[in-house]
Amino acid sequence: MIKSLPLYFYRYCLVACGLFFLSETAQAQTDADALMIPKNYFCTGVVYTHSDWKNYWEGTFKRDNANIGTLSTNSFMVVGNYGLTNKLDILAMAPYVKTNASQGTLKGQSGVQDLTVALKYLAFTSEIGKGIFSIHAIAEGSVPLTNYEPDFLPVSIGLHSKSVSLRGLLNYQTGRFFVAGAGQYVLRSNITIDRNSYYTDHLIYSNEVNMPNVSNLLFSAGYRSLQLNIEGIVSQTTTQGGFDIRKNDMPFPGNKMNMTTVGGLAKYSFQDLTGFELTVGGNYVVRGRNVGQSTSLFAAVYYILDFNKKTKN
């Protein structure tokens, strides 16, 4: 059974650095929030993520994972964000991923996964009532960095598909409280596997696998200040096609993989250590189809650099 789409989880939790509505104090952000970093600011950091599951959905049927026990995934991800202008950021990330099964004969895999690069644009802002409403557009692309094996689920470190996506985000903040909603659509390229035939709902004589596209809806709300952010998140990921895992069969890259997750995060900016920030958070899969019911936790440390100071000097 496949882990709960770590490829997409890493992208949705891509952490860099930013400003909220061009404030002159930088703070950590995700690629699905309303934070922006101003021109000539750069933020870099390292994110550690751990997830595990022992129950999964075979189609819509929930069952335990007696053959491999608990499937765990650990990743270390390097991230960065640079303000090209006051309304346009460029973000990048690349994770190292390691998987492990606590029982059975499946050997865990490890390696560098995919490079993801995103452009985040502040398209519109307006005062509405006592708050500020903003619209953001995020364009994103990813390519595999290594020749890892996708056809070894659930211990594969990824799906080895190239992708491009577009996300629209709406945010409203009044005082220190905010609500936001986002929608994303991901186009994925087909992949090739190391065998000449495979079975979906019929036998296919080919090593090329059709990878269905993916949509994601996200809602978040919380408290946001210059020093502390607390955020709750609900996310729905839906595969636009694919097929269910057959009874007692291995999962496959072209499976339908849907999931609903709930989670949250907290971010803290250190006053005594200028430029340093700490983020912690996690999520839990409450409903799924052909995914593991995983619990994921992450922690990250970031450092923010102001290149405007060097320019002025």
CSV table of C-alpha atoms in Angstrom, one decimal:
chain,number,residue,atom,x,y,z
A,1,MET,CA,0.0,0.0,0.0
A,2,ILE,CA,1.3,3.4,-0.9
A,3,LYS,CA,2.3,5.9,1.7
A,4,SER,CA,0.0,8.9,1.7
A,5,LEU,CA,1.4,10.8,-1.3
A,6,PRO,CA,4.6,12.1,0.3
A,7,LEU,CA,5.5,13.7,-3.0
A,8,TYR,CA,2.6,16.0,-2.7
A,9,PHE,CA,2.8,16.4,1.0
A,10,TYR,CA,6.3,17.8,0.7
A,11,ARG,CA,5.1,20.2,-2.0
A,12,TYR,CA,2.1,21.4,0.1
A,13,CYS,CA,4.5,21.9,3.1
A,14,LEU,CA,7.2,23.6,1.1
A,15,VAL,CA,8.6,26.0,3.6
A,16,ALA,CA,10.6,29.1,2.7
A,17,CYS,CA,10.6,32.7,4.1
A,18,GLY,CA,8.3,35.6,3.6
A,19,LEU,CA,6.6,38.8,4.5
A,20,PHE,CA,2.9,39.4,5.1
A,21,PHE,CA,1.7,42.2,2.8
A,22,LEU,CA,5.2,43.6,2.4
A,23,SER,CA,5.9,44.1,6.1
A,24,GLU,CA,9.5,45.0,6.9
A,25,THR,CA,9.8,42.0,9.2
A,26,ALA,CA,10.4,38.6,7.5
A,27,GLN,CA,8.9,35.3,8.7
A,28,ALA,CA,8.5,31.7,7.6
A,29,GLN,CA,5.8,30.8,5.1
A,30,THR,CA,4.4,27.9,3.1
A,31,ASP,CA,3.7,27.8,-0.6
A,32,ALA,CA,0.0,27.8,0.2
A,33,ASP,CA,-0.3,31.0,2.4
A,34,ALA,CA,-0.5,34.7,1.8
A,35,LEU,CA,3.0,35.6,3.0
A,36,MET,CA,5.4,37.3,0.6
A,37,ILE,CA,9.1,38.1,0.8
A,38,PRO,CA,10.2,41.6,-0.5
A,39,LYS,CA,12.7,42.3,-3.1
A,40,ASN,CA,16.3,41.1,-2.3
A,41,TYR,CA,15.4,39.1,0.8
A,42,PHE,CA,16.5,35.5,0.8
A,43,CYS,CA,15.5,32.7,3.2
A,44,THR,CA,16.9,29.2,3.5
A,45,GLY,CA,16.3,26.4,5.8
A,46,VAL,CA,16.1,22.7,6.5
A,47,VAL,CA,12.9,20.7,7.1
A,48,TYR,CA,12.7,17.3,8.7
A,49,THR,CA,9.6,15.3,8.2
A,50,HIS,CA,8.6,11.9,9.7
A,51,SER,CA,5.4,10.0,8.7
A,52,ASP,CA,4.2,6.5,9.4
A,53,TRP,CA,1.1,4.3,8.9
A,54,LYS,CA,0.0,0.7,9.5
A,55,ASN,CA,-3.5,0.9,8.2
A,56,TYR,CA,-4.5,1.7,4.6
A,57,TRP,CA,-7.4,1.8,2.2
A,58,GLU,CA,-7.4,-0.8,-0.5
A,59,GLY,CA,-9.8,1.1,-2.8
A,60,THR,CA,-12.4,2.2,-0.2
A,61,PHE,CA,-11.9,-0.8,2.0
A,62,LYS,CA,-9.8,0.0,5.1
A,63,ARG,CA,-7.5,-2.8,6.3
A,64,ASP,CA,-4.3,-3.3,8.3
A,65,ASN,CA,-0.9,-3.8,6.9
A,66,ALA,CA,0.1,-7.2,8.4
A,67,ASN,CA,2.7,-8.1,5.7
A,68,ILE,CA,5.0,-5.1,6.2
A,69,GLY,CA,4.0,-3.8,9.6
A,70,THR,CA,4.5,0.0,10.0
A,71,LEU,CA,5.7,1.9,6.9
A,72,SER,CA,7.7,4.9,7.9
A,73,THR,CA,9.2,7.7,5.8
A,74,ASN,CA,11.8,10.2,6.9
A,75,SER,CA,13.0,13.2,4.8
A,76,PHE,CA,15.4,16.1,5.0
A,77,MET,CA,14.6,18.9,2.7
A,78,VAL,CA,16.6,22.0,1.8
A,79,VAL,CA,14.4,25.0,0.9
A,80,GLY,CA,15.0,28.5,-0.3
A,81,ASN,CA,13.0,31.6,-1.2
A,82,TYR,CA,14.1,34.8,-2.9
A,83,GLY,CA,12.2,38.0,-3.5
A,84,LEU,CA,12.6,38.9,-7.2
A,85,THR,CA,10.3,41.9,-6.7
A,86,ASN,CA,7.9,43.0,-3.9
A,87,LYS,CA,5.2,41.0,-5.6
A,88,LEU,CA,7.0,38.0,-7.0
A,89,ASP,CA,8.9,35.3,-5.2
A,90,ILE,CA,10.9,32.3,-6.4
A,91,LEU,CA,10.9,29.2,-4.2
A,92,ALA,CA,12.9,25.9,-4.6
A,93,MET,CA,13.2,22.7,-2.6
A,94,ALA,CA,14.8,19.3,-2.9
A,95,PRO,CA,14.2,16.5,-0.4
A,96,TYR,CA,16.3,13.4,0.6
A,97,VAL,CA,13.8,10.6,1.4
A,98,LYS,CA,14.2,7.3,3.2
A,99,THR,CA,11.5,4.6,3.7
A,100,ASN,CA,11.4,1.6,5.9
A,101,ALA,CA,9.0,-1.3,6.6
A,102,SER,CA,9.1,-2.7,10.1
A,103,GLN,CA,8.2,-6.3,9.0
A,104,GLY,CA,8.4,-8.5,6.0
A,105,THR,CA,11.0,-8.7,3.2
A,106,LEU,CA,10.5,-5.4,1.4
A,107,LYS,CA,13.7,-3.4,1.8
A,108,GLY,CA,13.3,0.3,2.3
A,109,GLN,CA,14.5,2.8,-0.3
A,110,SER,CA,16.5,6.0,0.0
A,111,GLY,CA,17.8,8.9,-2.1
A,112,VAL,CA,17.3,12.4,-3.4
A,113,GLN,CA,13.7,12.8,-4.8
A,114,ASP,CA,12.6,15.7,-7.0
A,115,LEU,CA,13.6,19.3,-7.5
A,116,THR,CA,10.6,21.7,-7.2
A,117,VAL,CA,10.7,25.3,-8.3
A,118,ALA,CA,7.8,27.7,-7.8
A,119,LEU,CA,6.9,31.3,-8.7
A,120,LYS,CA,4.5,33.0,-6.2
A,121,TYR,CA,2.8,36.2,-7.4
A,122,LEU,CA,0.8,38.7,-5.3
A,123,ALA,CA,-1.9,39.5,-7.9
A,124,PHE,CA,-4.3,41.7,-6.0
A,125,THR,CA,-4.9,43.4,-2.6
A,126,SER,CA,-7.7,45.5,-1.3
A,127,GLU,CA,-9.1,46.7,2.0
A,128,ILE,CA,-12.5,45.2,2.8
A,129,GLY,CA,-14.2,46.2,6.0
A,130,LYS,CA,-11.6,46.1,8.8
A,131,GLY,CA,-9.3,43.6,7.0
A,132,ILE,CA,-7.2,43.1,3.9
A,133,PHE,CA,-8.2,40.7,1.1
A,134,SER,CA,-5.5,39.3,-1.3
A,135,ILE,CA,-5.3,37.0,-4.3
A,136,HIS,CA,-2.1,35.0,-5.0
A,137,ALA,CA,-1.1,32.8,-8.0
A,138,ILE,CA,1.5,30.1,-7.6
A,139,ALA,CA,3.0,28.3,-10.6
A,140,GLU,CA,5.1,25.2,-9.9
A,141,GLY,CA,7.2,22.6,-11.7
A,142,SER,CA,9.1,19.5,-10.6
A,143,VAL,CA,11.6,17.1,-12.2
A,144,PRO,CA,13.2,13.9,-10.7
A,145,LEU,CA,16.8,14.5,-9.7
A,146,THR,CA,17.8,10.8,-9.6
A,147,ASN,CA,16.8,7.5,-11.3
A,148,TYR,CA,14.9,6.1,-8.3
A,149,GLU,CA,12.4,3.3,-8.9
A,150,PRO,CA,8.7,4.3,-8.7
A,151,ASP,CA,7.4,0.8,-9.3
A,152,PHE,CA,8.2,-0.5,-5.8
A,153,LEU,CA,5.4,0.9,-3.7
A,154,PRO,CA,4.9,1.4,-0.9
A,155,VAL,CA,8.6,1.8,-0.2
A,156,SER,CA,9.4,3.8,-3.3
A,157,ILE,CA,10.6,7.4,-2.4
A,158,GLY,CA,8.3,9.0,-5.1
A,159,LEU,CA,6.5,8.5,-8.3
A,160,HIS,CA,9.2,9.8,-10.7
A,161,SER,CA,6.7,11.9,-12.7
A,162,LYS,CA,7.5,15.4,-14.0
A,163,SER,CA,4.8,17.8,-13.2
A,164,VAL,CA,3.5,21.4,-13.6
A,165,SER,CA,0.8,23.0,-11.5
A,166,LEU,CA,-1.1,26.2,-10.9
A,167,ARG,CA,-2.6,27.2,-7.6
A,168,GLY,CA,-4.9,30.1,-6.8
A,169,LEU,CA,-5.1,31.4,-3.2
A,170,LEU,CA,-7.6,33.8,-1.5
A,171,ASN,CA,-6.7,35.3,1.9
A,172,TYR,CA,-8.5,37.6,4.2
A,173,GLN,CA,-6.9,39.0,7.4
A,174,THR,CA,-8.5,41.2,10.0
A,175,GLY,CA,-6.3,42.2,12.9
A,176,ARG,CA,-4.2,39.1,13.7
A,177,PHE,CA,-6.7,36.5,12.5
A,178,PHE,CA,-7.0,35.2,9.0
A,179,VAL,CA,-8.9,32.7,6.8
A,180,ALA,CA,-7.7,31.4,3.5
A,181,GLY,CA,-8.7,29.0,0.7
A,182,ALA,CA,-6.7,27.6,-2.2
A,183,GLY,CA,-7.2,25.3,-5.2
A,184,GLN,CA,-4.5,23.6,-7.2
A,185,TYR,CA,-4.4,21.5,-10.4
A,186,VAL,CA,-1.3,19.4,-11.2
A,187,LEU,CA,-0.5,18.0,-14.6
A,188,ARG,CA,1.7,14.9,-14.5
A,189,SER,CA,3.8,13.3,-17.2
A,190,ASN,CA,3.6,9.6,-17.9
A,191,ILE,CA,6.4,7.4,-16.5
A,192,THR,CA,8.3,4.3,-17.6
A,193,ILE,CA,8.8,1.2,-15.4
A,194,ASP,CA,11.2,-1.7,-15.5
A,195,ARG,CA,8.8,-4.3,-17.0
A,196,ASN,CA,7.0,-4.7,-20.3
A,197,SER,CA,3.4,-5.3,-19.0
A,198,TYR,CA,1.2,-4.5,-16.1
A,199,TYR,CA,-2.4,-4.9,-15.0
A,200,THR,CA,-4.9,-2.1,-14.2
A,201,ASP,CA,-8.5,-3.3,-14.8
A,202,HIS,CA,-7.0,-5.1,-17.9
A,203,LEU,CA,-3.6,-6.2,-19.1
A,204,ILE,CA,-1.4,-3.6,-20.7
A,205,TYR,CA,1.6,-4.6,-22.8
A,206,SER,CA,3.8,-1.6,-22.3
A,207,ASN,CA,6.4,-0.1,-19.9
A,208,GLU,CA,4.7,3.3,-20.1
A,209,VAL,CA,2.3,4.1,-17.3
A,210,ASN,CA,-0.4,6.8,-17.6
A,211,MET,CA,-0.2,9.1,-14.6
A,212,PRO,CA,-3.5,10.8,-13.8
A,213,ASN,CA,-3.6,14.5,-13.0
A,214,VAL,CA,-4.3,15.6,-9.4
A,215,SER,CA,-6.4,18.4,-7.8
A,216,ASN,CA,-6.1,19.8,-4.3
A,217,LEU,CA,-8.4,22.0,-2.2
A,218,LEU,CA,-7.1,23.6,1.0
A,219,PHE,CA,-8.7,25.6,3.7
A,220,SER,CA,-6.7,27.3,6.6
A,221,ALA,CA,-7.4,29.7,9.4
A,222,GLY,CA,-5.5,30.9,12.4
A,223,TYR,CA,-3.5,33.6,14.2
A,224,ARG,CA,-0.7,35.5,12.5
A,225,SER,CA,1.6,38.1,14.1
A,226,LEU,CA,5.2,39.2,13.4
A,227,GLN,CA,6.5,36.8,16.0
A,228,LEU,CA,4.0,33.9,16.3
A,229,ASN,CA,1.8,32.2,13.7
A,230,ILE,CA,-0.7,29.4,14.6
A,231,GLU,CA,-2.6,27.8,11.7
A,232,GLY,CA,-5.1,24.9,11.3
A,233,ILE,CA,-5.3,23.3,7.8
A,234,VAL,CA,-7.8,21.0,6.1
A,235,SER,CA,-6.8,19.6,2.7
A,236,GLN,CA,-8.5,17.4,0.1
A,237,THR,CA,-6.3,15.7,-2.6
A,238,THR,CA,-8.2,14.0,-5.5
A,239,THR,CA,-6.7,12.0,-8.4
A,240,GLN,CA,-8.4,12.7,-11.7
A,241,GLY,CA,-8.5,9.1,-12.9
A,242,GLY,CA,-6.5,6.0,-12.0
A,243,PHE,CA,-7.7,2.7,-10.6
A,244,ASP,CA,-8.0,0.9,-7.3
A,245,ILE,CA,-5.5,-1.5,-5.8
A,246,ARG,CA,-6.6,-5.0,-6.6
A,247,LYS,CA,-7.5,-7.3,-3.7
A,248,ASN,CA,-4.3,-8.4,-1.8
A,249,ASP,CA,-2.1,-6.8,-4.6
A,250,MET,CA,0.8,-4.4,-4.4
A,251,PRO,CA,0.0,-0.7,-5.0
A,252,PHE,CA,0.9,0.8,-8.4
A,253,PRO,CA,2.0,4.4,-9.5
A,254,GLY,CA,-1.1,4.8,-11.6
A,255,ASN,CA,-3.5,4.1,-8.8
A,256,LYS,CA,-6.3,6.5,-7.8
A,257,MET,CA,-4.9,8.2,-4.7
A,258,ASN,CA,-7.4,10.4,-2.8
A,259,MET,CA,-7.1,11.7,0.8
A,260,THR,CA,-8.5,14.2,3.2
A,261,THR,CA,-6.0,15.5,5.8
A,262,VAL,CA,-6.3,17.7,8.9
A,263,GLY,CA,-3.4,19.3,10.5
A,264,GLY,CA,-1.7,22.5,11.7
A,265,LEU,CA,1.5,24.3,12.2
A,266,ALA,CA,3.1,26.9,14.5
A,267,LYS,CA,5.9,29.3,13.6
A,268,TYR,CA,8.0,31.3,16.0
A,269,SER,CA,10.5,34.2,15.2
A,270,PHE,CA,13.3,34.6,17.7
A,271,GLN,CA,13.8,38.1,18.9
A,272,ASP,CA,17.2,37.5,20.4
A,273,LEU,CA,18.5,35.6,17.3
A,274,THR,CA,17.7,38.0,14.4
A,275,GLY,CA,16.8,36.1,11.2
A,276,PHE,CA,16.2,32.7,12.8
A,277,GLU,CA,12.7,31.0,12.8
A,278,LEU,CA,11.4,27.7,14.0
A,279,THR,CA,8.3,25.9,12.5
A,280,VAL,CA,6.7,22.7,13.8
A,281,GLY,CA,3.5,21.0,12.6
A,282,GLY,CA,1.9,17.9,11.3
A,283,ASN,CA,-1.2,16.3,9.7
A,284,TYR,CA,-3.3,13.2,9.8
A,285,VAL,CA,-5.1,11.4,7.0
A,286,VAL,CA,-8.7,11.0,8.2
A,287,ARG,CA,-10.1,9.5,4.9
A,288,GLY,CA,-8.5,8.0,1.9
A,289,ARG,CA,-8.6,5.8,-1.1
A,290,ASN,CA,-5.5,3.7,-2.0
A,291,VAL,CA,-3.4,5.5,0.5
A,292,GLY,CA,-2.0,4.9,4.0
A,293,GLN,CA,-3.7,6.4,7.0
A,294,SER,CA,-0.5,8.3,8.0
A,295,THR,CA,0.5,10.6,10.8
A,296,SER,CA,3.1,13.1,9.7
A,297,LEU,CA,5.2,15.5,11.9
A,298,PHE,CA,7.7,18.1,10.7
A,299,ALA,CA,10.1,20.6,12.2
A,300,ALA,CA,12.1,23.3,10.4
A,301,VAL,CA,14.7,25.9,11.1
A,302,TYR,CA,15.2,28.9,8.8
A,303,TYR,CA,17.5,31.9,8.4
A,304,ILE,CA,16.6,35.1,6.6
A,305,LEU,CA,19.2,37.3,4.8
A,306,ASP,CA,18.6,40.9,3.7
A,307,PHE,CA,20.7,41.6,0.6
A,308,ASN,CA,19.4,45.2,0.5
A,309,LYS,CA,21.9,46.0,3.3
A,310,LYS,CA,24.8,45.0,1.2
A,311,THR,CA,23.5,47.0,-1.7
A,312,LYS,CA,23.1,50.1,0.4
A,313,ASN,CA,26.7,49.7,1.8
